[in-house]
Short mmCIF file of C-alpha atoms in Angstrom, two decimals:
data_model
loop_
_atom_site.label_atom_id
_atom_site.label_comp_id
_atom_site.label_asym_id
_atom_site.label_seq_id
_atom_site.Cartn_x
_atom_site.Cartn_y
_atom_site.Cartn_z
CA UNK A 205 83.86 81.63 98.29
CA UNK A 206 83.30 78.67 100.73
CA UNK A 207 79.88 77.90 101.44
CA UNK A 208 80.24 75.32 104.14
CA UNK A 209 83.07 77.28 106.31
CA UNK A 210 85.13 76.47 107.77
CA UNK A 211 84.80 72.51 106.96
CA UNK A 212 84.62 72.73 102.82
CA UNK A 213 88.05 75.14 103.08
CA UNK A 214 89.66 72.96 105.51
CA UNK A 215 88.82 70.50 103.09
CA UNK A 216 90.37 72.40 100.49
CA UNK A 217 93.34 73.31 102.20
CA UNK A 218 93.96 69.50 103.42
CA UNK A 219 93.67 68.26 99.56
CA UNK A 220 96.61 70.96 98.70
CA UNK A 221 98.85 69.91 101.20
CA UNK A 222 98.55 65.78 100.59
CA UNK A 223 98.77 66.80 96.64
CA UNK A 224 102.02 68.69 97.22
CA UNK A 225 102.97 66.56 100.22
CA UNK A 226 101.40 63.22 100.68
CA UNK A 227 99.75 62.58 104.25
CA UNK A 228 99.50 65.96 106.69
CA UNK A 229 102.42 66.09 109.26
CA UNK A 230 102.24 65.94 112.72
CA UNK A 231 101.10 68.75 114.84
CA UNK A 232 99.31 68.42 118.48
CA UNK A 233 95.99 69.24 118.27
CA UNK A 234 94.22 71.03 121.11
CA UNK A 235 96.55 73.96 121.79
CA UNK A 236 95.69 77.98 122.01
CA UNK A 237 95.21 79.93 119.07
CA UNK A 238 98.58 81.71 119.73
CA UNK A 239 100.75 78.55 119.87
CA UNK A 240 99.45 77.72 116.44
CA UNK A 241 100.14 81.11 115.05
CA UNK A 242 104.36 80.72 116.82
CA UNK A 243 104.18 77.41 115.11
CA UNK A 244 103.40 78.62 111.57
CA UNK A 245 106.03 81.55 111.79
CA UNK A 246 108.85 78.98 113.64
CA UNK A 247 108.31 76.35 110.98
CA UNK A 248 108.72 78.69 108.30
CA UNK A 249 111.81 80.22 109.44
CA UNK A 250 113.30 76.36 109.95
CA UNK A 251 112.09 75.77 106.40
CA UNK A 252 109.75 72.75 107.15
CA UNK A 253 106.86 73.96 105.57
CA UNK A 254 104.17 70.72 105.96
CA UNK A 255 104.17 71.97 109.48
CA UNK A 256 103.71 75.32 109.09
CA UNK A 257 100.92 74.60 106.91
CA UNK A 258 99.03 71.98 109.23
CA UNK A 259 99.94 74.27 112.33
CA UNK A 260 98.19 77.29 109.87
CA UNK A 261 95.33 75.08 109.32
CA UNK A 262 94.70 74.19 112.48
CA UNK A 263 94.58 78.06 113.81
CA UNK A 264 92.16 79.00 110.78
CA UNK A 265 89.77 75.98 112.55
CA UNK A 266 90.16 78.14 115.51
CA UNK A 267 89.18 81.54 113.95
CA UNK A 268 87.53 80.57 110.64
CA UNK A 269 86.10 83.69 109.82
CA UNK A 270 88.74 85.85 111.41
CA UNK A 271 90.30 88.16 108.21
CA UNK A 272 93.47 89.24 110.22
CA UNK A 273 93.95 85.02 110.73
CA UNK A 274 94.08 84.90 107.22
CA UNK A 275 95.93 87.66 106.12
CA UNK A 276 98.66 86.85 109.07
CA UNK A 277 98.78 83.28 107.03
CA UNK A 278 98.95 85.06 103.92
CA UNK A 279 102.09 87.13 104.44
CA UNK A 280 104.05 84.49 106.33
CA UNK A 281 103.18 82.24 103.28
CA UNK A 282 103.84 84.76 100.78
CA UNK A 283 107.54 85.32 102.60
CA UNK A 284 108.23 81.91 102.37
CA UNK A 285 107.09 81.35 99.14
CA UNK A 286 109.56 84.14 97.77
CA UNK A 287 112.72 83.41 100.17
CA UNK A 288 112.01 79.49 98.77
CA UNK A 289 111.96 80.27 94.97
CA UNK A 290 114.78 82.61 95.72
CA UNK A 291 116.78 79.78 97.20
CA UNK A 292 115.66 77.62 94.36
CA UNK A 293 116.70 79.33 91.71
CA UNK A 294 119.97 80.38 93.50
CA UNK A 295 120.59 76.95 94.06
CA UNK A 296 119.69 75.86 89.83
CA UNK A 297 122.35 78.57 88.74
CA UNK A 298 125.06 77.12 91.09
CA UNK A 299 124.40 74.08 89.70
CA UNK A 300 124.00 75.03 86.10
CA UNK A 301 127.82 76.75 86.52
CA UNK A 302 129.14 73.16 88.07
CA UNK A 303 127.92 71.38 85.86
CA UNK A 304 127.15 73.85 82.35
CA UNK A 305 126.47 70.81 79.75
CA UNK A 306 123.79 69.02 82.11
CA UNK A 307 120.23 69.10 80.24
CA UNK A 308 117.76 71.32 81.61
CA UNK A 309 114.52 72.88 81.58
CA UNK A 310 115.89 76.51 83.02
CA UNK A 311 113.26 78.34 84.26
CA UNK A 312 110.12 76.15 84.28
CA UNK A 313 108.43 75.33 87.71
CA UNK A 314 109.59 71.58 87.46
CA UNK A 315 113.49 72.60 86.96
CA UNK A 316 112.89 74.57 90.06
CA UNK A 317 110.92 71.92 92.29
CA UNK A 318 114.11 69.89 91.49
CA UNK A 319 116.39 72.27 93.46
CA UNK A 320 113.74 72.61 96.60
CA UNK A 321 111.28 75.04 95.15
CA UNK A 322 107.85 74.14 97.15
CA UNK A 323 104.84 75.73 94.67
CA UNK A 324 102.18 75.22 97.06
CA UNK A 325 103.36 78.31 99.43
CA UNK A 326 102.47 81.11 96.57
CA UNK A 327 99.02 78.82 96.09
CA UNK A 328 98.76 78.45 99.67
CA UNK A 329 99.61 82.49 100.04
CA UNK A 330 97.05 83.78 97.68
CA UNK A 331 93.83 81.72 98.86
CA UNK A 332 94.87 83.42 102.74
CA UNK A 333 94.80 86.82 100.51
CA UNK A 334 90.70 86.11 99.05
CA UNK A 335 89.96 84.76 102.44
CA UNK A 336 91.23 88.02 103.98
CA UNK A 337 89.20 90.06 101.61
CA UNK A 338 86.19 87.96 101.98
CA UNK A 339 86.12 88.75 105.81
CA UNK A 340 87.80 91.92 105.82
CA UNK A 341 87.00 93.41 102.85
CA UNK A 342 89.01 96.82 103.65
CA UNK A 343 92.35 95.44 103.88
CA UNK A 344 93.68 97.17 100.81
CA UNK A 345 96.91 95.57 100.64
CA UNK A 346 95.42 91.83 100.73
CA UNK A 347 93.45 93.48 97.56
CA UNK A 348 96.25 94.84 96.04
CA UNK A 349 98.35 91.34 95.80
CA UNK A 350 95.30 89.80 94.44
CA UNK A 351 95.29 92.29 91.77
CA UNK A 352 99.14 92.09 91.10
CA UNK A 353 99.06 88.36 90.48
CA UNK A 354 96.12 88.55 88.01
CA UNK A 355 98.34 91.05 86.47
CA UNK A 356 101.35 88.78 86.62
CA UNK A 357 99.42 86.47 84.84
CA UNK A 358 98.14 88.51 82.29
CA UNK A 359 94.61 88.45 83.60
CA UNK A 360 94.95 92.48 82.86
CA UNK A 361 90.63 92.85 82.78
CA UNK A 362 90.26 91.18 86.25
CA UNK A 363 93.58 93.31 87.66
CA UNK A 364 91.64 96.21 87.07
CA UNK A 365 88.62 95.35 88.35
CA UNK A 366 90.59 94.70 91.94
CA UNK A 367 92.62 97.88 91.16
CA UNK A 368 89.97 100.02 91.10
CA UNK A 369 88.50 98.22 94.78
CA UNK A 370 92.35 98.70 96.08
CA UNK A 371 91.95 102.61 94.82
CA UNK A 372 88.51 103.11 97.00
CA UNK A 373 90.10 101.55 99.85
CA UNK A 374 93.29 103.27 99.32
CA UNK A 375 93.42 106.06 97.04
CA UNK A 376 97.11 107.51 97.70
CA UNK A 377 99.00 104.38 96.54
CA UNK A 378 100.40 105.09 93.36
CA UNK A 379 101.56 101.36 92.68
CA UNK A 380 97.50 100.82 92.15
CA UNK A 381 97.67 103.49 89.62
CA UNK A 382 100.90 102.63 87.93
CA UNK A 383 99.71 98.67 87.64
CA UNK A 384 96.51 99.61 86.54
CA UNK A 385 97.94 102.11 83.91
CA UNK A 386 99.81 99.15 82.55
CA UNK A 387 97.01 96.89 82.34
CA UNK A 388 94.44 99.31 80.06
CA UNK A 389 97.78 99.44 77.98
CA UNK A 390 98.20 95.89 77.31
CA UNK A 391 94.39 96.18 76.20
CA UNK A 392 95.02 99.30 73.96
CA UNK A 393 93.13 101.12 76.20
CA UNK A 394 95.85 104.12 76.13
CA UNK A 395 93.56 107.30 77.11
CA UNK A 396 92.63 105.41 80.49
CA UNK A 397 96.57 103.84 80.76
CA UNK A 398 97.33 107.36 80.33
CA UNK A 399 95.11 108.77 83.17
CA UNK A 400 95.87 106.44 85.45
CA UNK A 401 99.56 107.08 84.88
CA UNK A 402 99.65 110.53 85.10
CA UNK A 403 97.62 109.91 88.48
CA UNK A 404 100.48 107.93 89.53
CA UNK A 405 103.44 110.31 89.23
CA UNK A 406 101.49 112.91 91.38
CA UNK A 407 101.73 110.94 93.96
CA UNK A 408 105.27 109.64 93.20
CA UNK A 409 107.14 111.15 90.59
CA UNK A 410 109.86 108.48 90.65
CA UNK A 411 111.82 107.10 87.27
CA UNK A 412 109.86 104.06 86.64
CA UNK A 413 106.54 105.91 86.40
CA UNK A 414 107.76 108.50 83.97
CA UNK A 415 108.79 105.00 82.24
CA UNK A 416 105.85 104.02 82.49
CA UNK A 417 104.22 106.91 80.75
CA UNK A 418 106.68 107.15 78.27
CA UNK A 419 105.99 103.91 77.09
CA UNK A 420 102.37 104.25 77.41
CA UNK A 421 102.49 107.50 75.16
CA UNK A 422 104.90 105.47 72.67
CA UNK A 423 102.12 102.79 72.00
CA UNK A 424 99.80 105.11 71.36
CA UNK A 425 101.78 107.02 69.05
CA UNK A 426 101.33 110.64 71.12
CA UNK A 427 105.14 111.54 69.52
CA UNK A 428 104.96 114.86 71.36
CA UNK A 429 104.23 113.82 75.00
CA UNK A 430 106.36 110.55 74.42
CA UNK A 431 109.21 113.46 73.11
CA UNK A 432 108.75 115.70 76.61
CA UNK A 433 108.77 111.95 78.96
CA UNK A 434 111.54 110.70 77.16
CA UNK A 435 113.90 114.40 77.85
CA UNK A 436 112.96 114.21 81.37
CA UNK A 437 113.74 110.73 81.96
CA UNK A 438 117.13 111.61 80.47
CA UNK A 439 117.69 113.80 83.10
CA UNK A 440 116.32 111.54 85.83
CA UNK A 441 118.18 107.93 84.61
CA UNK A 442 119.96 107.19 81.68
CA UNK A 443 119.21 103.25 81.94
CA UNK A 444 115.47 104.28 81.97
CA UNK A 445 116.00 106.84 79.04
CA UNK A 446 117.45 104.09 77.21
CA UNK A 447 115.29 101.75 77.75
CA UNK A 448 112.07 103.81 76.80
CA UNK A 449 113.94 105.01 73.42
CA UNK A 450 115.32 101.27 73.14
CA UNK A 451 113.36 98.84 75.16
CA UNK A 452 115.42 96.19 73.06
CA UNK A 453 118.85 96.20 74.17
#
């Protein structure tokens, strides 16, 4: 957390955007709330993003402690954070068919920044989502991305840990269930991966849960419930079915 809010975040917020951008762009200070919250979602949509992030800035100094500020920064960040890495990587495989002997680094964050990709909007995104929790701390959805990317990067213990908050919040999302199922499997945890799976499909007995708990009984070598997953799924989607009896090809 920030202990000297709002003028440590701004702080930290400001030192993002110079190291990403340089100097802070120009935005009139002294308007409404509201015109700085247009500004952020106008900006966005036009693509320049220093803007939208001093224009953000400067309605968080507004409403510092205001959780539906920061998780209204949060999504529009988050948006423009996928629509830009979209466009960046679009715009790496047109290039990579134009010219297919030019050398590259495909797929790493630096290849990407070459073709427009602006990293700082996903960092940018996520702090909004722990400053939304830290002064709304039932907005289950702000909880539940915060989960997802420790789980993204592997951080499987703390995913949980938010999981399980999301879950009291929340408790008839079954992507909570199905995430956190996951994560006690990549720590060999299969009687709780199995639960929580299980849990899951009650509430939405879609294709890539039963995937889900096929491959959770698979890993832990349960041969007879992985058996009885694996015929329904055959039934359900035969992509699925073969990826759960051959996750290689």
């Amino acid at each position: 957390g920030y202990d000297m809010y709002p003028k440590r975040y701004i702080t930290v917020l400001f030192f993002i955007t110079v190291l990403f951008i340089g100097c802070e762009p120009s935005v009139k200070d002294g308007l409404p709330y509201e015109e700085y919250v247009k500004m952020v979602q106008t900006y966005l949509n036009e693509g320049d993003y220093d803007r939208a992030i001093t224009a953000g800035n400067k309605a968080v100094s507004i409403k510092p402690t205001d959780g539906e500020t920061h998780y209204f920064l949060a999504r529009q960040y988050y948006e423009a954070y996928r629509n830009n890495f979209d466009a960046a990587q679009m715009k790496g495989l047109q290039d990579a068919m134009l010219n297919p002997n030019k050398r590259r680094n495909s797929g790493s964050i630096e290849e990407l920044k070459k073709f427009g990709y602006k990293p700082e909007l996903k960092i940018l995104a996520f702090q909004e989502f722990k400053e939304t929790v830290k002064y709304s701390p039932s907005n289950w959805f702000a909880r539940y991305m915060i989960a997802t990317d420790y789980f993204n990067n592997k951080h499987f213990r703390e995913a949980i840990d938010e999981y399980k908050k999301v879950i009291d919040i929340n408790p008839k999302y079954s992507n909570s269930y199905s995430l956190m199922g996951e994560a006690y499997c990549e720590l060999g945890e299969f009687e709780l991966a199995i639960k929580n799976l299980q849990t899951a499909i009650k509430i939405d007995p879609g294709v890539e849960n039963y995937l889900n708990l096929g491959l959770a009984y698979k890993k832990s070598k349960n041969w007879k419930k992985y058996v009885e997953i694996a015929e329904k799924l055959k039934d359900m989607d035969k992509d699925r079915y073969n990826y759960l009896v051959n996750p290689e090809n």
